Short mmCIF file of C-alpha atoms and ligand atoms in Angstrom, two decimals:
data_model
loop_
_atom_site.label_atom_id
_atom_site.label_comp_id
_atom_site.label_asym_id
_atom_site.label_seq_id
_atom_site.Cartn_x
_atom_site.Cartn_y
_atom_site.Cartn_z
CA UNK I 48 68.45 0.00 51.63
CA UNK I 49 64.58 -0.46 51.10
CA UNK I 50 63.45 -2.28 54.19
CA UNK I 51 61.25 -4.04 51.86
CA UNK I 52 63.22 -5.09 49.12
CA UNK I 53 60.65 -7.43 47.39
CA UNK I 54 58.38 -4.78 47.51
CA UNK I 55 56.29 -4.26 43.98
CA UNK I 56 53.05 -2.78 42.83
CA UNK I 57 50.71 -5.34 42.18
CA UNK I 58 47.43 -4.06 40.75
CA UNK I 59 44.96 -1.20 40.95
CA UNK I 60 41.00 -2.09 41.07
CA UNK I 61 38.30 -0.14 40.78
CA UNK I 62 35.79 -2.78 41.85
CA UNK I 63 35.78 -5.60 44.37
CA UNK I 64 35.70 -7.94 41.95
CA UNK I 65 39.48 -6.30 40.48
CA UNK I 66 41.12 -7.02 44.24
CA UNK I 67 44.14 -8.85 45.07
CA UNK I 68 43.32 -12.66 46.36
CA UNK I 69 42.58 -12.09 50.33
CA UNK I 70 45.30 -13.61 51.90
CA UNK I 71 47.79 -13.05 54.07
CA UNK I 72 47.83 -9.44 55.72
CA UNK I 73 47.84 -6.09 54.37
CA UNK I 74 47.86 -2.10 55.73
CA UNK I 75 45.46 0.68 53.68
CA UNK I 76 46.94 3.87 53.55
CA UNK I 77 44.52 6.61 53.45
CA UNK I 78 44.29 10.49 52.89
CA UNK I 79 42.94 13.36 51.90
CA UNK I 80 44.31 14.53 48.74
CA UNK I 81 47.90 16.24 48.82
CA UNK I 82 48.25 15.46 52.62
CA UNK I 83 51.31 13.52 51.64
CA UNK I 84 50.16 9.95 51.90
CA UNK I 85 52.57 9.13 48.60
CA UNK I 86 55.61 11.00 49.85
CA UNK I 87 54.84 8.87 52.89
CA UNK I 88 54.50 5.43 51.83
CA UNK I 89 57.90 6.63 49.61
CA UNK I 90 59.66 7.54 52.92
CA UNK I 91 58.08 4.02 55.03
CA UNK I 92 59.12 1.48 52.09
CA UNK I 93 62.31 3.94 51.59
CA UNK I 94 61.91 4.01 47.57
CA UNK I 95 61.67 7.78 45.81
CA UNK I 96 59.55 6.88 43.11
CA UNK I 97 57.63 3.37 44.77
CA UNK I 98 54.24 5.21 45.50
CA UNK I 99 54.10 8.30 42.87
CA UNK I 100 53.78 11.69 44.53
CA UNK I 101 51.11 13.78 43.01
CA UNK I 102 50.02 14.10 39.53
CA UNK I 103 49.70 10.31 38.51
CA UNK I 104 45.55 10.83 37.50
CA UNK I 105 45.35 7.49 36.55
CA UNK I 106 45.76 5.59 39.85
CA UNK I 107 44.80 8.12 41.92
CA UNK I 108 40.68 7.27 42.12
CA UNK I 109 42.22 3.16 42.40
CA UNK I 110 42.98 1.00 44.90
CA UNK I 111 45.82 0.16 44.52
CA UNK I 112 47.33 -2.92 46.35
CA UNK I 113 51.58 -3.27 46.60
CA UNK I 114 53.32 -6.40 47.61
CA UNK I 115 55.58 -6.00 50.63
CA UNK I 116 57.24 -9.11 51.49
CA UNK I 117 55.90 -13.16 51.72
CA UNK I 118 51.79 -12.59 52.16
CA UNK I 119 51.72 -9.07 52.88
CA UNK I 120 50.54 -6.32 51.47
CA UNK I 121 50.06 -1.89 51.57
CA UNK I 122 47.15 -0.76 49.79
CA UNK I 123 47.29 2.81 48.92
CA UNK I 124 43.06 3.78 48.96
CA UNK I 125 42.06 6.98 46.83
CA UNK I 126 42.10 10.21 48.79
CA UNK I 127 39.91 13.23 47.14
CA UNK I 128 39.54 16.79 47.98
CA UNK I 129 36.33 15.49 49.24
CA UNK I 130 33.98 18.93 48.67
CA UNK I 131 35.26 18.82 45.15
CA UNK I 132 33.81 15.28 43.94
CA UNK I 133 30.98 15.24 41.97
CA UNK I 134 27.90 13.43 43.61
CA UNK I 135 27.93 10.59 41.16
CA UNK I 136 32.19 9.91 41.54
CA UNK I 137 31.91 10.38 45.77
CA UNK I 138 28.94 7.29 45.69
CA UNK I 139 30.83 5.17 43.59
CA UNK I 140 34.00 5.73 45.76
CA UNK I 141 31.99 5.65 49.25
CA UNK I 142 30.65 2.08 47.78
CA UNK I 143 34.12 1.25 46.79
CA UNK I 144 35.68 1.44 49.86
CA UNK I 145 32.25 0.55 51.91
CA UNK I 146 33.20 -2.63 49.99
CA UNK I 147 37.13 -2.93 50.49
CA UNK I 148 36.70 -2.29 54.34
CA UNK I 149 33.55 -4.87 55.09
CA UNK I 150 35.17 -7.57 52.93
CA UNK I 151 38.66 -7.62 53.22
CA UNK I 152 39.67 -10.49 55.93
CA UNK I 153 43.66 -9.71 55.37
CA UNK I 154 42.85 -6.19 56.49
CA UNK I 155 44.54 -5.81 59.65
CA UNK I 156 45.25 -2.02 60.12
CA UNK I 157 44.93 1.88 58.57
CA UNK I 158 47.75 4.51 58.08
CA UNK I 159 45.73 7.70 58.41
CA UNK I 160 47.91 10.33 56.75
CA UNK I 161 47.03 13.84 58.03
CA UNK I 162 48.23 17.15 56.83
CA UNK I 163 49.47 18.52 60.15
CA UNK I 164 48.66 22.34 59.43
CA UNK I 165 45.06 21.30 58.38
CA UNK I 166 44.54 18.90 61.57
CA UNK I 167 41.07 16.12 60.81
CA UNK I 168 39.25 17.04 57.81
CA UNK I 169 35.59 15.50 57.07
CA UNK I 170 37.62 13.32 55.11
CA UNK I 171 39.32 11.96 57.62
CA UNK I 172 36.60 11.70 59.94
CA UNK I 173 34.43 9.52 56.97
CA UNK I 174 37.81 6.97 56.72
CA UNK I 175 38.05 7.00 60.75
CA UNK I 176 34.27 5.97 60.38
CA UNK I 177 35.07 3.17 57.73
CA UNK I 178 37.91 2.22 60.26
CA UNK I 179 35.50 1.79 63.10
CA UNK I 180 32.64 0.35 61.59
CA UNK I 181 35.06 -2.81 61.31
CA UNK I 182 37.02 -2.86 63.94
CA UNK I 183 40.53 -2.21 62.45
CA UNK I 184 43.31 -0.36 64.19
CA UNK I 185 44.35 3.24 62.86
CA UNK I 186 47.24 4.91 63.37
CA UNK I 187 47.23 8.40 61.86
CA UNK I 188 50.67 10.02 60.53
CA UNK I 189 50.34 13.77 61.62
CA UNK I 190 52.97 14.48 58.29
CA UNK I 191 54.40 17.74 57.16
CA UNK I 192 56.08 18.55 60.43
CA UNK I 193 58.96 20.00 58.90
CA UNK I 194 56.36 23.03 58.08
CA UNK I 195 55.31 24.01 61.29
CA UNK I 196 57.78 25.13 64.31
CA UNK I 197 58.27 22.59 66.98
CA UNK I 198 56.31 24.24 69.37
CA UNK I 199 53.39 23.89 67.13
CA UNK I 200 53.96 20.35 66.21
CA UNK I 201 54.08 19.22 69.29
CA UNK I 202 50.28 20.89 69.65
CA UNK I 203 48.90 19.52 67.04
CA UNK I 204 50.28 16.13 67.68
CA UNK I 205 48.54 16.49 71.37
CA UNK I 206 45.06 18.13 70.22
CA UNK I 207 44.97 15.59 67.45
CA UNK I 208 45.14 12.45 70.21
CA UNK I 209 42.85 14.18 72.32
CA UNK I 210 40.03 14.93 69.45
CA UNK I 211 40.76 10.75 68.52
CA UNK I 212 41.03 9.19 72.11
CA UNK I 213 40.53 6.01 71.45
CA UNK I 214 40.27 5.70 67.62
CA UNK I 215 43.74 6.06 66.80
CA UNK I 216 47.25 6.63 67.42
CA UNK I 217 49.12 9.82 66.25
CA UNK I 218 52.85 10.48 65.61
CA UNK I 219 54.47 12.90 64.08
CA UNK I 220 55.61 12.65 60.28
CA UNK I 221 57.82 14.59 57.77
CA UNK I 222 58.24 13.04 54.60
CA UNK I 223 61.05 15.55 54.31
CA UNK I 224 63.29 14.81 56.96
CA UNK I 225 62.17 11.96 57.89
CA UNK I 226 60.90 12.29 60.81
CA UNK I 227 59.04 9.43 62.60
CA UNK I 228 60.12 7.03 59.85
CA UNK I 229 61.19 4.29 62.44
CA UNK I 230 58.51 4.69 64.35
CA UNK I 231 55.82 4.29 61.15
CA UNK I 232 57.67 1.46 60.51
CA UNK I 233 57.27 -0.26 63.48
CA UNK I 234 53.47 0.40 63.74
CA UNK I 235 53.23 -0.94 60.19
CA UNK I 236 54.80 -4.31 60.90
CA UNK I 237 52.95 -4.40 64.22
CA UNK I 238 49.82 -4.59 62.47
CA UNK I 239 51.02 -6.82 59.32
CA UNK I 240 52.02 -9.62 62.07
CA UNK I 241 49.32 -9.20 64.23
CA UNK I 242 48.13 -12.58 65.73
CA UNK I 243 44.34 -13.83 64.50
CA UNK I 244 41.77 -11.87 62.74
CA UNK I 245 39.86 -8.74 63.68
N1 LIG M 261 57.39 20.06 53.37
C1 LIG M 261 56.82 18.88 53.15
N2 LIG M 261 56.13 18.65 52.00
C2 LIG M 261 55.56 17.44 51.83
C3 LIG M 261 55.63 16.42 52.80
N3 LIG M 261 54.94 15.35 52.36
C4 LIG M 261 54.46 15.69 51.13
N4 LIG M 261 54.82 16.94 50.81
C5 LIG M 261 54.47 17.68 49.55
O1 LIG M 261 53.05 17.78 49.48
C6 LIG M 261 52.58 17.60 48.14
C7 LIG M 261 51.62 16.42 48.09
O2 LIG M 261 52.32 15.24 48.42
P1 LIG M 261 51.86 13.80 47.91
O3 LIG M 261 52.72 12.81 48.61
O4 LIG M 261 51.78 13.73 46.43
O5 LIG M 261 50.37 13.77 48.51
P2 LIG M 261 49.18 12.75 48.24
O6 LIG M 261 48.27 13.41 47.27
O7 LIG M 261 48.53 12.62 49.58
O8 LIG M 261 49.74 11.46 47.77
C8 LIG M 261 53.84 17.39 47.29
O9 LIG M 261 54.21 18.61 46.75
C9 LIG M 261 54.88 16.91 48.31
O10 LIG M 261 56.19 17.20 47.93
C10 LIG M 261 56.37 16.69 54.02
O11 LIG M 261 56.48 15.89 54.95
N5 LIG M 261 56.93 17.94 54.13
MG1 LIG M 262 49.35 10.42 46.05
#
């Protein structure tokens, strides 16, 4: 059973002025292309096709806000193989989500999703930037750890919380066996029912 099982997709903007109303609460969900944020968000709301893995070019340069349950919301942000974005596409998108993260009062926490064989990219380091500048919790998902033996999983996981201190959790993640899904989901209602603002 989806543990959200009002959960719908709403809307995908490529402007401020295309966002959802502000109200409520509501999780982004960020990564670097083909770290596996879709497969996650699939695994988290426990729907195979909720969040489309790969090869959907339309939404995949959109914000695109889903409905969870009463006021609350997960907002899947673009991801790009950031050296490969033209100079033109990478401002627009830095202004675009410059924009969602300074404006967005319902904002109340980031899902980092992190390829565990390729530890932070530059990517990841911008979004952990956009994180900070604002305030808002992170908590990255270190996913694909089906791919790596557990001896090296449990390194990464370790040198990833030591390079972040402060600026994040980390778990572990494996969209394919699931691993760390009750965890995820915990930290995502954590932050959805957060008391007050940030
Ligand atoms: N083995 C393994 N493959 C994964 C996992 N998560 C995603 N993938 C694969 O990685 C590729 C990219 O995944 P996708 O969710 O589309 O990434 P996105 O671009 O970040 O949304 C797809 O081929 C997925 O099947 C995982 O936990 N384990
Ligand atoms: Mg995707």
């Amino acid at each position: 059973m989806s543990r959200y099982p009002q959960a719908r997709f709403l809307k995908s903007a490529n402007a401020p002025g295309q966002f959802v109303v502000d109200t409520g609460a509501e999780v982004a969900f960020a990564g670097r292309s083909n770290a596996g944020k879709s497969s996650a968000i699939n695994v988290i709301v426990n729907r195979r096709q909720f969040a489309r893995t790969s090869k959907t070019p339309g939404r995949t340069q959109l914000v695109n806000f889903f409905h969870l349950c009463d006021d609350m919301r997960l907002v899947d942000l673009p991801g790009y193989g950031f050296a490969k974005v033209a100079g033109k596409m990478r401002n627009h998108w830095a202004d675009l989500m410059a924009d969602y993260f300074e404006m967005r009062h319902s904002l109340k926490g980031m899902f980092l999703i992190v390829d565990m064989r390729r530890r932070i990219t530059p990517f990841d380091r911008q979004m952990l930037a956009f994180a900070g500048s604002v305030g808002l919790p992170t908590h990255v998902l270190l996913t694909k750890a089906d791919k790596l033996k557990r001896g090296q999983a449990a390194t990464a996981v370790l040198e990833v919380q030591r390079e972040l201190g402060d600026a994040a959790t980390v778990q572990p993640f494996s969209a394919l066996t699931r691993l760390g899904e009750d965890e995820a989901r915990k930290r995502l209602d954590a932050f959805l029912h957060a008391a007050g603002g940030r």
